[in-house]
Coordinates of C-alpha atoms in Angstrom, one line a residue:
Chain A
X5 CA 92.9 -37.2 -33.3
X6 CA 88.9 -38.3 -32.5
X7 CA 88.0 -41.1 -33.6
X8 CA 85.0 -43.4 -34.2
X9 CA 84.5 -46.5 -32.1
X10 CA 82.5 -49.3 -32.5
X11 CA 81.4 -52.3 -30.1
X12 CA 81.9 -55.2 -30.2
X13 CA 84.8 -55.7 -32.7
X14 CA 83.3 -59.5 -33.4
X15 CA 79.8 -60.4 -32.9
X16 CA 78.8 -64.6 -32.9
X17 CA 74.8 -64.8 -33.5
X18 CA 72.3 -67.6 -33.7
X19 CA 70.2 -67.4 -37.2
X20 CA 66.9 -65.6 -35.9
X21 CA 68.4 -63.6 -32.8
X22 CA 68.3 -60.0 -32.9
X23 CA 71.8 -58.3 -33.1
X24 CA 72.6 -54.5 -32.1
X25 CA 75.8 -52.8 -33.4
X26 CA 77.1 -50.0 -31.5
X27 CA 79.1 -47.3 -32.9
X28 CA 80.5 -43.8 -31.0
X29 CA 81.0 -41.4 -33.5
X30 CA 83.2 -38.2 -33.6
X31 CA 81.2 -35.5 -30.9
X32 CA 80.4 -33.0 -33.7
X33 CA 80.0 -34.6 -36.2
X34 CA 75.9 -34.5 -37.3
X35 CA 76.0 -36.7 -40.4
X36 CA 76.1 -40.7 -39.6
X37 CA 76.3 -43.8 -42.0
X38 CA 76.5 -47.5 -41.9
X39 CA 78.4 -49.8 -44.7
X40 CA 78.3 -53.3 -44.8
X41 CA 81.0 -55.3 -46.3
X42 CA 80.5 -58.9 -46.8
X43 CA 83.7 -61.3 -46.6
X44 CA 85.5 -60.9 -50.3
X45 CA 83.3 -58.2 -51.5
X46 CA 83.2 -53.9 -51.5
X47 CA 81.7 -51.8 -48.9
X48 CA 78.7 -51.4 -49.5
X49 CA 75.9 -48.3 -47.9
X50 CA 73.5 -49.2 -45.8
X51 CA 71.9 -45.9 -44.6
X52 CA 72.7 -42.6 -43.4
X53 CA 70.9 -40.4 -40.3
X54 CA 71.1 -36.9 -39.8
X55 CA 69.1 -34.8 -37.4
X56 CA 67.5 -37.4 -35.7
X57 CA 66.0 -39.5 -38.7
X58 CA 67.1 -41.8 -41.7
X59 CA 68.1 -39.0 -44.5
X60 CA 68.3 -42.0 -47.5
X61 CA 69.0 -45.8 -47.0
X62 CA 70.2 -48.4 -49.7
X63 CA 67.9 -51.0 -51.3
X64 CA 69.3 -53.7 -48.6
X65 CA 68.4 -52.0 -46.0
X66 CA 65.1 -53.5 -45.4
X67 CA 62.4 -54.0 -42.6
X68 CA 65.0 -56.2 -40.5
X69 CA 67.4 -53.0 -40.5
X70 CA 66.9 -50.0 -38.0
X71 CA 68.9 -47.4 -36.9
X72 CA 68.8 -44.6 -33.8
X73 CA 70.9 -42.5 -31.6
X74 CA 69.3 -43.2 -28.6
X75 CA 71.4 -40.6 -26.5
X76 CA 73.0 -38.0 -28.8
X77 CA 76.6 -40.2 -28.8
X78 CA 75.6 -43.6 -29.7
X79 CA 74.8 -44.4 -33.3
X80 CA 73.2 -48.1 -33.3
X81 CA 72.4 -50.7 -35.9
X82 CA 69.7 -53.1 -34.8
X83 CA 68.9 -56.5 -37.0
X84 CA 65.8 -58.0 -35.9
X85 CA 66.1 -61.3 -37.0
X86 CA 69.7 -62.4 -38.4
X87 CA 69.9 -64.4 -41.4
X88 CA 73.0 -66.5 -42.8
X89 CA 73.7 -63.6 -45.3
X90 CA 73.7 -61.1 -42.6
X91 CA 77.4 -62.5 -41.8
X92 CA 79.8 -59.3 -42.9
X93 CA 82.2 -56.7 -41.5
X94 CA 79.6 -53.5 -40.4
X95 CA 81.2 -50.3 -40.8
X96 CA 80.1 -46.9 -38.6
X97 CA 81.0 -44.1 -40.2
X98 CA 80.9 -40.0 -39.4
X99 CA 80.9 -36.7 -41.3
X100 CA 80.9 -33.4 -40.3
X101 CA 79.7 -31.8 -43.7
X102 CA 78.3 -34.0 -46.3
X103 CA 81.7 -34.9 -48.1
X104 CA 83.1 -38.2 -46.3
X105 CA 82.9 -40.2 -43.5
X106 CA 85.5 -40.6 -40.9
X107 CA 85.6 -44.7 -40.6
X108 CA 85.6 -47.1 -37.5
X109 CA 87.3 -50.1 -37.1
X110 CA 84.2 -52.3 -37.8
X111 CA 82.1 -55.3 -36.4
X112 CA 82.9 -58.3 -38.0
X113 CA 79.1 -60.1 -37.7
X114 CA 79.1 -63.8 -38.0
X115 CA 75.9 -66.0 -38.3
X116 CA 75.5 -69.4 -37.3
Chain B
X1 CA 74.2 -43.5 -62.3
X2 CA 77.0 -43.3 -60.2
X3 CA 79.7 -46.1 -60.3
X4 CA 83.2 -46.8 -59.6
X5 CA 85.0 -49.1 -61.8
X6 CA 88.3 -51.1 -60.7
X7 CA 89.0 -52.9 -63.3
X8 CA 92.4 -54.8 -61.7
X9 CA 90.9 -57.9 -59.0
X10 CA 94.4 -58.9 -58.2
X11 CA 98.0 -57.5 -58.9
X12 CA 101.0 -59.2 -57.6
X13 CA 104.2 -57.1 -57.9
X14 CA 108.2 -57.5 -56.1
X15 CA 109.2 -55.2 -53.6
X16 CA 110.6 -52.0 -55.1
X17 CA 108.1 -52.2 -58.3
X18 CA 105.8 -49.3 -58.7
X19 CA 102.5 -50.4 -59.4
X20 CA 99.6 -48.3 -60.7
X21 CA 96.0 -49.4 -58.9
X22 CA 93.3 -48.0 -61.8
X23 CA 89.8 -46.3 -61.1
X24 CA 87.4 -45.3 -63.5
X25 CA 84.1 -43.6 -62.2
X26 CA 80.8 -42.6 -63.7
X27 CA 78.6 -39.6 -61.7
X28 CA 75.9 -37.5 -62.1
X29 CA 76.7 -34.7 -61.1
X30 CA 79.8 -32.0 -61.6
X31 CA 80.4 -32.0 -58.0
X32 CA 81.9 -34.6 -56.9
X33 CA 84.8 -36.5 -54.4
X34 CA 86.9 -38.8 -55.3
X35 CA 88.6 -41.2 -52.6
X36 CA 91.1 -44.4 -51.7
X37 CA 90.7 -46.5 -48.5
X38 CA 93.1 -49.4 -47.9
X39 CA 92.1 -52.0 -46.1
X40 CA 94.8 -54.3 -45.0
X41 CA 94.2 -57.8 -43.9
X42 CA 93.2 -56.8 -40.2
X43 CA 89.9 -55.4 -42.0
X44 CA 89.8 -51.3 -41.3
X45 CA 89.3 -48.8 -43.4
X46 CA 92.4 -46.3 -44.2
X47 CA 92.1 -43.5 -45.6
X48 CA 94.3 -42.4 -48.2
X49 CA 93.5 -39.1 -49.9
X50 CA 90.2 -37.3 -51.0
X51 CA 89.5 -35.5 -54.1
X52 CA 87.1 -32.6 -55.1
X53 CA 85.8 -32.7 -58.7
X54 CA 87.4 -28.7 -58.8
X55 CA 90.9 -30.0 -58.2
X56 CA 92.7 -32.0 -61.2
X57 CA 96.2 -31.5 -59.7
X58 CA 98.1 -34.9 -59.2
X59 CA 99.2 -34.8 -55.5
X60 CA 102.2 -36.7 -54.2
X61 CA 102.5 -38.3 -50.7
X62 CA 105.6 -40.1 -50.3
X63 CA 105.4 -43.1 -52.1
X64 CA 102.2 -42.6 -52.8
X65 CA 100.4 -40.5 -55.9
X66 CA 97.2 -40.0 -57.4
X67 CA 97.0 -39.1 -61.1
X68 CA 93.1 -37.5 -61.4
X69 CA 92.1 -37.1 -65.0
X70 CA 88.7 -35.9 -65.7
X71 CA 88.5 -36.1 -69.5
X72 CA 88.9 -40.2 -69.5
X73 CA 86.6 -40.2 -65.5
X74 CA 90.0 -42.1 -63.7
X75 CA 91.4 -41.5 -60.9
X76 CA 94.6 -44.1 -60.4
X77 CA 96.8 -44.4 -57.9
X78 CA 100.4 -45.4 -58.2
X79 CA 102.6 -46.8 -55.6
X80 CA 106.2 -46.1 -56.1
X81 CA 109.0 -48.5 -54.9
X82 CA 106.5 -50.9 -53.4
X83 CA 107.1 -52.3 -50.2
X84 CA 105.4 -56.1 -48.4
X85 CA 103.8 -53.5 -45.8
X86 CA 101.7 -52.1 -49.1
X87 CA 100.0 -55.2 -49.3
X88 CA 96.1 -54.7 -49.2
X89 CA 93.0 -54.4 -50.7
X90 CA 92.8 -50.8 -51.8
X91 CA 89.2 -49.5 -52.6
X92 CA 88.4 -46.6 -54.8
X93 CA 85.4 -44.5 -53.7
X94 CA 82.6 -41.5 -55.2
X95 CA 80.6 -39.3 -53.4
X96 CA 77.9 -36.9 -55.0
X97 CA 76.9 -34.7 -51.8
X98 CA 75.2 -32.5 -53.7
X99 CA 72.6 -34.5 -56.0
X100 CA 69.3 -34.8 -55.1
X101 CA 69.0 -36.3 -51.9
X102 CA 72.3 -37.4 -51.5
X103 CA 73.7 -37.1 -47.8
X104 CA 76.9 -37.6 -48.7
X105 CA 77.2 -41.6 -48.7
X106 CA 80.3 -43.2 -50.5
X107 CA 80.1 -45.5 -53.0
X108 CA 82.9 -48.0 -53.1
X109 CA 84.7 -50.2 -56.5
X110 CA 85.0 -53.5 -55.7
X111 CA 88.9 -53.4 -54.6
X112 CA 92.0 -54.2 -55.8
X113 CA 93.7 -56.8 -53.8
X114 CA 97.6 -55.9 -54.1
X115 CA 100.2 -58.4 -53.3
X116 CA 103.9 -57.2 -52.7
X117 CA 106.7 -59.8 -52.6
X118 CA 110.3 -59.9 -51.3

């Protein structure tokens, strides 16, 4: 059964470095989302991109976050400049039509 | 607004209980999903089941069973003869594809932690 992958499963950072997750998500699926969970807490949206462009983002996603699909299979999340608070378990996620998301396994992000 | 309600942080039960996981959700819309995702401690996401808004029939997996009532917005799950491998944290989860400019996002409850015991 496809799948979505993500790279790497754990990420160690340095406050202020920049940090890019990498996600592969299912080959036709067109709709794409990232979820943040931080340790403890629920899952929480982040941002979704369909056709090429961000289609509606959460209120934490702010100017640190970007997104792209820089070549039609990879789905990346790129934070500029990590902060403490940054530390959480990133979540790729892919949909065909606009009902779910098929999950991957996760990034678990810590800051130091 | 949308928002999904578990009420229950923890619930510790003995092996062979059946335990009932509660979700209550608030939406906007009259379409609507309805979903559970366990996540057990190694930290993915399972899915479970997804519901339509349409389709209040209680479905049975196994063990598992969902009980989907509209008229009190709850969606709970029950776990029947509970076993150590059912411990997790299950999360109960709303999508509104189809309000304004929704694409489909989930949005999650904050998780029941369930603990099962020999």
């Amino acid at each position: 059964e496809p799948e979505v992958t993500q790279t790497p499963s754990h990420q160690v950072t340095q406050m202020g470095q920049e940090v890019i997750l990498r996600c592969v998500p299912i080959s036709n699926h067109l709709y794409f989302y990232w979820y943040r969970q931080i340790l403890g807490q629920k899952v929480e949206f982040l941002v979704s991109f369909y056709n090429n462009e961000i289609s509606e983002k959460s209120e934490i996603f702010d100017d640190q976050f970007s997104v792209e699909r820089p070549d039609g299979s990879n789905f990346t999340l790129k934070i500029r400049s990590t902060k403490l608070e940054d530390s959480a378990m990133y979540f790729c996620a892919s949909s065909e039509v606009r009902i779910d998301g098929v999950f991957g396994p996760g990034t678990r992000l810590t800051v130091t | 607004a949308q928002k999904v309600t578990q009420a229950q942080t923890e619930i510790s039960v003995v092996e062979k209980e059946d335990v009932t996981l509660d979700c209550v959700y608030e939406t906007r819309d009259t379409t609507y999903y309805l979903f559970w995702y366990k996540q057990p401690p190694s930290g993915e996401l399972v899915f479970l089941i997804r519901r339509n808004s349409f389709d209040e029939q209680n479905e049975i997996s196994g063990r598992y069973s969902w009980n989907f009532q509209k008229s009190t917005s709850s969606f709970n799950f029950t776990i029947t003869a509970s076993q150590v491998v059912d411990s997790a944290v299950y999360f109960c989860a709303l999508s509104e594809p189809n309000y304004g400019g929704s694409q489909g996002n989930l949005i999650f409850g904050k998780g029941t932690k369930l603990s099962v015991k020999p």
